[in-house]
Coordinates of C-alpha atoms in Angstrom, one line a residue:
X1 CA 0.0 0.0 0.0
X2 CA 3.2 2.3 0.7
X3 CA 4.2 1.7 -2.9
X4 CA 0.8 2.5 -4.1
X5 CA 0.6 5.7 -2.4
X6 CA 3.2 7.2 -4.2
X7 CA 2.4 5.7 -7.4
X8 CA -1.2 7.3 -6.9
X9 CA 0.4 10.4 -6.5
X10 CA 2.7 10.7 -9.8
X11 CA -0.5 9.0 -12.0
X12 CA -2.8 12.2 -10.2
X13 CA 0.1 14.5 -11.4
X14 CA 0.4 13.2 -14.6
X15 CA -3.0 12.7 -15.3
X16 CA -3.8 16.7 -14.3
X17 CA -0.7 17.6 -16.7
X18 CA -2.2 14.9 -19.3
X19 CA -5.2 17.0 -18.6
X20 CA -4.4 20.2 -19.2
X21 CA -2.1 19.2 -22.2
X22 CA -4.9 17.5 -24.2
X23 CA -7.4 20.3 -23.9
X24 CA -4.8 22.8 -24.5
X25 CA -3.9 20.6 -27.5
X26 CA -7.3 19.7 -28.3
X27 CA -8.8 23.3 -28.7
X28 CA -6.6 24.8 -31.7
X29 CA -6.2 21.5 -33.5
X30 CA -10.5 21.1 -34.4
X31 CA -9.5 25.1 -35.3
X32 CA -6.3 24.0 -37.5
X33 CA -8.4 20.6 -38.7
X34 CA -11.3 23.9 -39.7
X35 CA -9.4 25.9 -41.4
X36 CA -7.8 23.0 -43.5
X37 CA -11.3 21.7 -44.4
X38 CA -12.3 25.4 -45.1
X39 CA -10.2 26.8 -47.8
X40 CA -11.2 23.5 -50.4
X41 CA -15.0 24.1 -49.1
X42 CA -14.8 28.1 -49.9
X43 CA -14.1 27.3 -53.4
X44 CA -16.3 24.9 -54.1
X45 CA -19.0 27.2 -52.6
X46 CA -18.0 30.0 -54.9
X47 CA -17.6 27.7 -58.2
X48 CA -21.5 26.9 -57.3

């Protein structure tokens, strides 16, 4: 249980970093992945 206690402790540290990463990540690539799939979509749009 002593060995568990610390292990806990790293995985809740790493977990709130993992966290934080991933949303931070998260949030500009759907933007990025948006403005990829935009560009080919104006186009199109305008050739109709």
């Amino acid at each position: 249980m002593a060995d568990a206690s610390p292990r806990r402790a790293d995985d809740s540290a790493e977990d709130i970093s993992t966290t934080i990463g991933l949303d931070v990540v998260e949030r500009p690539r759907p933007q990025y992945a948006g403005l990829f799939v935009a560009p080919p979509d104006l186009p199109a749009a305008d050739t109709d």
